[in-house]
Coordinates of C-alpha atoms and ligand atoms in Angstrom, one line a residue:
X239 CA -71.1 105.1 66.5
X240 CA -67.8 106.0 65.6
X241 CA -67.2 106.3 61.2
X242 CA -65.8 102.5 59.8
X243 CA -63.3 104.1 57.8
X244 CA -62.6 102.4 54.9
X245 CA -58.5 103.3 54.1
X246 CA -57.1 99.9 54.0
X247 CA -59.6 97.9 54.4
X248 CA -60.4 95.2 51.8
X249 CA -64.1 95.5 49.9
X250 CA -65.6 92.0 48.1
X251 CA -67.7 93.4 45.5
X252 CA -69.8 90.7 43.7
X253 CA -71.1 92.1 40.1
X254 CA -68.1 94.0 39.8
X255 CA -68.8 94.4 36.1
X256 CA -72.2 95.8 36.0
X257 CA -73.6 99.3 36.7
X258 CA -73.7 99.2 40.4
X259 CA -71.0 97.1 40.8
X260 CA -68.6 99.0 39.0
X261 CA -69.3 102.6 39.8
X262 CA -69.6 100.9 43.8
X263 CA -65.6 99.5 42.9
X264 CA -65.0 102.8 42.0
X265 CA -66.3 104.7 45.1
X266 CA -64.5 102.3 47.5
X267 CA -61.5 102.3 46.1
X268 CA -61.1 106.0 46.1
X269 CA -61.6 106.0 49.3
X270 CA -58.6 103.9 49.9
X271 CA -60.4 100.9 50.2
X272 CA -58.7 97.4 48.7
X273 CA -61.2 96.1 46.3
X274 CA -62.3 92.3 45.4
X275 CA -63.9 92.2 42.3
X276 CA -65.5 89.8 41.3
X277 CA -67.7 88.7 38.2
X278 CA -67.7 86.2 35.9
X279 CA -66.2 88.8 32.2
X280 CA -62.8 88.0 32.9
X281 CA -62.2 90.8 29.8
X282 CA -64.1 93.3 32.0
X283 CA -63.5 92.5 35.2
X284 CA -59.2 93.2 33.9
X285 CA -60.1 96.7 32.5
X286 CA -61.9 97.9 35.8
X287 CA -58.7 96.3 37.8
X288 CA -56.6 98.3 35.0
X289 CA -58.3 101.4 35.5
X290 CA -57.6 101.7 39.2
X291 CA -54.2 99.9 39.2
X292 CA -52.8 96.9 40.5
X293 CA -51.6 97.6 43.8
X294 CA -55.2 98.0 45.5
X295 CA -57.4 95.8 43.4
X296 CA -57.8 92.1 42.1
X297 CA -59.9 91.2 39.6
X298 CA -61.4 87.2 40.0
X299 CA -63.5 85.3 38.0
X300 CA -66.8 83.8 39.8
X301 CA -69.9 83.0 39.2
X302 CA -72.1 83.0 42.7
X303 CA -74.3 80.5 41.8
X304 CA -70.2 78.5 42.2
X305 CA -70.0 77.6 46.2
X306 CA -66.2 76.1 44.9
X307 CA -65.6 79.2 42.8
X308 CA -66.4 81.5 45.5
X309 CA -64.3 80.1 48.2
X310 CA -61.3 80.0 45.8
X311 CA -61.9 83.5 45.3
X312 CA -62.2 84.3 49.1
X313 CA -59.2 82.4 49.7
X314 CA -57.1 84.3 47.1
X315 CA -58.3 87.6 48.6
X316 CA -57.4 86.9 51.7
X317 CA -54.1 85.3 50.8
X318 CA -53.7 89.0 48.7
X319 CA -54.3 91.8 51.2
X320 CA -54.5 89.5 54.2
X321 CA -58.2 89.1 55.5
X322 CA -61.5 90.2 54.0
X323 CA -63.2 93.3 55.7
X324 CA -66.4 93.8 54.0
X325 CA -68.7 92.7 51.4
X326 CA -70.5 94.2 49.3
X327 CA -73.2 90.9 47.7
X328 CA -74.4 93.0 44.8
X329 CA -74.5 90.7 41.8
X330 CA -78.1 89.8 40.6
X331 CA -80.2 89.3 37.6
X332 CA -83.8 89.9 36.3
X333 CA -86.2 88.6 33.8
X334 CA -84.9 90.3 30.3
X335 CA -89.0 90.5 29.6
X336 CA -92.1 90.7 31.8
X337 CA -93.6 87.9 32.4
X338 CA -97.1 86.6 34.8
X339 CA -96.5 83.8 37.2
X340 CA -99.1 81.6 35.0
X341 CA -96.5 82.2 31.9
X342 CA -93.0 83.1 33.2
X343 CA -90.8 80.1 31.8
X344 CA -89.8 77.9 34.8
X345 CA -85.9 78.0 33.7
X346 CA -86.0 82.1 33.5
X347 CA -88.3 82.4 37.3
X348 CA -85.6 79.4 39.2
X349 CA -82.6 81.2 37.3
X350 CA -83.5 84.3 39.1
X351 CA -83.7 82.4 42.6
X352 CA -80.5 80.7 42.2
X353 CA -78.7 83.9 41.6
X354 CA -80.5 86.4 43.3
X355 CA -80.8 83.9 46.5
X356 CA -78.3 81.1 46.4
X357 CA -75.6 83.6 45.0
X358 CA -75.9 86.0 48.1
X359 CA -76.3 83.0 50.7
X360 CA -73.3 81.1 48.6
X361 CA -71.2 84.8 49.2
X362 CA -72.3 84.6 52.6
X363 CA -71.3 81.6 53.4
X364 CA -67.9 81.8 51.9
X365 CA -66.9 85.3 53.2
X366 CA -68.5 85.2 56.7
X367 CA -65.5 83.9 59.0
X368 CA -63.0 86.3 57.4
X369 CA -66.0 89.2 57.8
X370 CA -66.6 88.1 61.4
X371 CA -62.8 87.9 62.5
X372 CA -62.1 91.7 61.3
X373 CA -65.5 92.5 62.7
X374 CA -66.5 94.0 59.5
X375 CA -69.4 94.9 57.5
X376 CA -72.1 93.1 54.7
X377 CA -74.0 95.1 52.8
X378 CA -76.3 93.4 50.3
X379 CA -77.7 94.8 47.3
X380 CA -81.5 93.7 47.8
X381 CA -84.2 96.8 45.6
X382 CA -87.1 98.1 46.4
X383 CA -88.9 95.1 44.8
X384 CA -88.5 93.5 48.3
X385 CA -91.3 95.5 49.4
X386 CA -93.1 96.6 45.8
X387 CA -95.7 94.9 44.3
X388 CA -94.0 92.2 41.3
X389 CA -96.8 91.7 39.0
X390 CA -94.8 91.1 36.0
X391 CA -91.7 90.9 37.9
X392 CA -92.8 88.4 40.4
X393 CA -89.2 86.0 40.2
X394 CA -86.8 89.4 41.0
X395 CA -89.3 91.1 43.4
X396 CA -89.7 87.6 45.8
X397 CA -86.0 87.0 45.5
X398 CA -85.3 90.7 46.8
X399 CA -87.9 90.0 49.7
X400 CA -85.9 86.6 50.5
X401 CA -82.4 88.3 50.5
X402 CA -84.2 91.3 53.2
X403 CA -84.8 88.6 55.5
X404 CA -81.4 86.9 55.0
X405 CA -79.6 90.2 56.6
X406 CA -82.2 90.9 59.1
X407 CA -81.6 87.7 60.2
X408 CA -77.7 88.0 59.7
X409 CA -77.6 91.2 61.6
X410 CA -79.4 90.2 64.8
X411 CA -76.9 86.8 64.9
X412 CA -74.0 89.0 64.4
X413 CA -74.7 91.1 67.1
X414 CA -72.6 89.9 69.4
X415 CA -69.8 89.5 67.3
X416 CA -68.9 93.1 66.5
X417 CA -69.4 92.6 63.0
X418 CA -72.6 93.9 61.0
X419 CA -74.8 93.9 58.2
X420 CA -77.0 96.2 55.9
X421 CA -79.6 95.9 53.1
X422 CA -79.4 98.1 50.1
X423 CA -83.0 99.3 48.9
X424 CA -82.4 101.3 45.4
X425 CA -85.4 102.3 43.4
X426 CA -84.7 102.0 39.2
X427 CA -81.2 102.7 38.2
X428 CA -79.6 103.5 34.9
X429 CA -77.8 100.0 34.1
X430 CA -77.7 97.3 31.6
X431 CA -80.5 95.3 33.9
X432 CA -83.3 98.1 33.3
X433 CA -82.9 99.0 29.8
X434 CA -85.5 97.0 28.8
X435 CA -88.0 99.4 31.3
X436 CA -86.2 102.4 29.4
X437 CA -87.3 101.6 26.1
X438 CA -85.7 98.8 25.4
X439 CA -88.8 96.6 25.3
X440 CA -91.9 98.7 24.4
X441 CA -94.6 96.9 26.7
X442 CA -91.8 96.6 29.7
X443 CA -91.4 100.3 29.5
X444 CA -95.4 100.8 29.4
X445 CA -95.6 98.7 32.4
X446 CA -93.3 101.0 34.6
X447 CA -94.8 103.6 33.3
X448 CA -98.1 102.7 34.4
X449 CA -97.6 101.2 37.3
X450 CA -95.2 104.1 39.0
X451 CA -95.8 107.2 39.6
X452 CA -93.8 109.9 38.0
X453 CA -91.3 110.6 40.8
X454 CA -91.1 106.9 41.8
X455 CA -90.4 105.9 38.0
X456 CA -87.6 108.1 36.9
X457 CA -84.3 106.4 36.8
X458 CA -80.9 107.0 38.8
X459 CA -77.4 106.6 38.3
X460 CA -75.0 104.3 39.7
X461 CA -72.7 107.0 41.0
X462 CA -75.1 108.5 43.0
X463 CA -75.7 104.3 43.9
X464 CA -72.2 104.0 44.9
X465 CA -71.8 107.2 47.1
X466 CA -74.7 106.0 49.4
X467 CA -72.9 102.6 49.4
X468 CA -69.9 104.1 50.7
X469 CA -71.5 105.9 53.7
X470 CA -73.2 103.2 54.5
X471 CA -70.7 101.1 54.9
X472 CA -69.0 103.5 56.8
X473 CA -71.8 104.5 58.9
X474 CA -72.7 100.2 59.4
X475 CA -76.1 101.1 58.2
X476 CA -79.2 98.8 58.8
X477 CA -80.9 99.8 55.7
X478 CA -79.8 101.7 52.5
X479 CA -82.9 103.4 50.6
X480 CA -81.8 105.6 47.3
X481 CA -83.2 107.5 46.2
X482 CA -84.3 108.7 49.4
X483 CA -87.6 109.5 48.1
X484 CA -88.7 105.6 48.6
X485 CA -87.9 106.2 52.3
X486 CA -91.6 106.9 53.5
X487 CA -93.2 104.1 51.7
X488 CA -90.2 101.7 52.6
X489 CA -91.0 102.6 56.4
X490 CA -95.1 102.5 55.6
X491 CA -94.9 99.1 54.1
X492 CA -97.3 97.3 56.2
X493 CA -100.1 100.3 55.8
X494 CA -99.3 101.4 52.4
X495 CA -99.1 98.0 50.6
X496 CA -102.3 96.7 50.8
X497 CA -103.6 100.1 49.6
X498 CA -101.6 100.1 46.6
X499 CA -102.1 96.3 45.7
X500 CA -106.2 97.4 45.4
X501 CA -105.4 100.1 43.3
X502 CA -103.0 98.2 41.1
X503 CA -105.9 95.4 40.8
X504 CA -108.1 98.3 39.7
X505 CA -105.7 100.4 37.3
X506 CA -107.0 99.7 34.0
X507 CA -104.1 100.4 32.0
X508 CA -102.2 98.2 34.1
X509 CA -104.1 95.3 34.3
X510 CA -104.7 95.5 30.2
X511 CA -100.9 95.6 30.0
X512 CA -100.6 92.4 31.6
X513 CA -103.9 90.9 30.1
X514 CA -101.5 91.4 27.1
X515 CA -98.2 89.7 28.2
X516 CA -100.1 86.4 28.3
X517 CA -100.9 84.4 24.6
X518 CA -104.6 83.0 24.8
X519 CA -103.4 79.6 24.8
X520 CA -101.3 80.1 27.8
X521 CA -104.2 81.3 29.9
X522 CA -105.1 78.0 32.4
X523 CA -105.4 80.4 35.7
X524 CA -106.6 83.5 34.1
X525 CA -110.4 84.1 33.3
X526 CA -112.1 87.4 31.3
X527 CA -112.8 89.6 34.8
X528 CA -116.6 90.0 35.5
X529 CA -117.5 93.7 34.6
X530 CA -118.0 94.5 38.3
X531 CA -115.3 93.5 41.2
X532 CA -112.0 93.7 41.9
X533 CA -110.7 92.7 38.4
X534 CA -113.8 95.0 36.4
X535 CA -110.8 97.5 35.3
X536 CA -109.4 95.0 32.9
X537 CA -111.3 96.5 29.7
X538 CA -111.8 99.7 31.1
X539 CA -115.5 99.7 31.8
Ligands
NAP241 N1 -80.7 98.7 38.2 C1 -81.6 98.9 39.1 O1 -82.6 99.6 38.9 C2 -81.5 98.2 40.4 C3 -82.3 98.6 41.4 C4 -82.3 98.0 42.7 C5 -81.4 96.9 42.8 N2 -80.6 96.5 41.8 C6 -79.7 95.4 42.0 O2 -78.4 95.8 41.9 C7 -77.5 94.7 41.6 C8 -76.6 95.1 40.4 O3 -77.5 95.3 39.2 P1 -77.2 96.4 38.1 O4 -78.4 97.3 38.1 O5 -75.8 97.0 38.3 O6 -77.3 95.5 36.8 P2 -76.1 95.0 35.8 O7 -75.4 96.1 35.3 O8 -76.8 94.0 34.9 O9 -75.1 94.2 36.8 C9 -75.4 92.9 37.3 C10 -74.1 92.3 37.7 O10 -74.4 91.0 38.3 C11 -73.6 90.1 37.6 N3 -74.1 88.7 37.6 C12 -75.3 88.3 37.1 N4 -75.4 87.0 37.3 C13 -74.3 86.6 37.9 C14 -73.8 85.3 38.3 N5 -74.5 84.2 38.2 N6 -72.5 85.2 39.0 C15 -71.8 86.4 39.1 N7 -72.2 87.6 38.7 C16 -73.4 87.7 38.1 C17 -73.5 90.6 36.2 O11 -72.4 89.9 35.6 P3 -72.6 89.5 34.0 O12 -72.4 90.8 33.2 O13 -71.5 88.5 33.8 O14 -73.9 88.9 33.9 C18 -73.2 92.0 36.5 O15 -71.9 92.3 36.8 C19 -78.5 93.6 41.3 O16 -78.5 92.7 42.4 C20 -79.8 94.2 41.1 O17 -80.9 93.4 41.4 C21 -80.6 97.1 40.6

């Protein structure tokens, strides 16, 4: 397939002000893309559209989880550089602590679905007919969470799995249309959204520590991020997995993830870490594990 080149074409980037975001903005636009940006820190969102001048980008204040907010902003784009080529449904969120499914707080777990879900589908649905007129390109920022185990994480790693299946879907119905779409699978990144895995929250940090192995638990950063977002828009790439070590297991899913559920059930320092997370009186599904079976690693024995 011949390279989408991306001179002059115009780039919707949602979560334009955080890591990803910006350093994807940044990518795009050097390579004489038009960039969109959108994000709801009007102050930020002015410096990035500063910092790359005028002429070639335009910063807009939305929140996703806005159908009306997103249209407006579609509209204005369009009305701007004259259609909408690509875009790039990167904005998201994530619990600020760990949390079990018998304790997460309902407001912080349906927060994370209306963002994370009904912010990509509301982008979708807003940027779609401009998208499928130029025959263009959406790429959607899902994480490897949409095939890793959530324990602890359980709100982000279902919405991720939702918003796979969103562009699988997407791509197959756009097929005939010329136009196509792609799902982003990064692994931990340096950005505001993981800090509290990188020491900003001791037993968050533990957790990622325990539960990834070395390779798979070191952190990125958005540059490298934005420079795999750029080829693969150019190259109309299915699937997006960076670092590229992730690849194998991303492609082994459906053998390896049964086998690393058991041995997450069975890792004892895991499963005392989240034995931890939850208060004794909040514990109405959770019971002391027996010392033998599946949950006998809780105390160690
Ligand atoms: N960091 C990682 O390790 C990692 C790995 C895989 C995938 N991802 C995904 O990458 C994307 C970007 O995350 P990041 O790592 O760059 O984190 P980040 O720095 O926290 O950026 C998140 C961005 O999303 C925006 N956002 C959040 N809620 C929004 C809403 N309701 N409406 C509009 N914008 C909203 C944030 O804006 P505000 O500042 O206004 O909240 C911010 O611009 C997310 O979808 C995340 O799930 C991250």
């Amino acid at each position: 397939m011949a390279r989408y080149r991306l001179t002059d074409r115009t780039v919707l980037i949602t979560g334009a002000t955080g890591g990803i975001g910006t350093a994807g903005a940044r990518a795009l636009h050097a390579r004489g893309a038009n960039v969109v940006l959108l994000g709801r820190d009007a102050s930020a969102l002015a410096a990035l559209a500063r910092e790359l001048g005028a002429e070639r980008a335009l910063p807009l204040r939305a929140d996703v989880t806005d159908q009306a907010a997103l249209d407006e902003a579609v509209e204005r784009a369009v009305h701007r550089f004259g259609g909408l080529d690509v875009v790039f449904a990167n904005a998201g969120t994530a619990p600020t602590r760990p949390a079990t499914l018998a304790t997460i707080d309902a407001e912080v777990f349906e927060r994370i679905v209306e963002v994370n879900v009904l912010g990509t589908w509301r982008t979708l649905r807003s940027a779609l007919p401009h998208v499928i007129a130029r025959r263009g390109h959406i790429l959607v920022n899902a994480s490897v969470y949409a095939y890793v185990n959530g324990a602890a994480n359980a709100p982000y790693a279902a919405s991720k799995a939702a918003v796979e299946q969103l562009v699988r879907a997407l791509r197959v119905e756009l097929g005939a249309c010329g136009a196509t779409a792609g799902v982003l699978y990064a692994g931990w990144v340096k950005t505001g959204m993981t800090r509290v895995a990188f020491g900003g929250d001791p037993l968050a940090t533990r957790m990622r520590e325990a539960a990834f192995p070395r390779p798979f638990a070191r952190a990125i950063t958005p540059d490298l991020v934005a420079a795999r977002v750029v080829k693969g828009i150019e190259h109309r790439a299915a699937a997006l997995t960076v670092p590229r070590r992730w690849q194998a297991l991303g492609a082994l899913r459906g053998i390896a993830n049964p086998l690393v559920d058991r041995a997450l059930i069975r890792h004892a320092r895991l499963q005392a870490l989240l034995w931890s997370l939850e208060d004794e009186g909040e514990r109405p599904t959770r019971q002391p594990a027996p010392a033998t079976g599946a949950g006998a690693g809780v105390d160690g024995r």
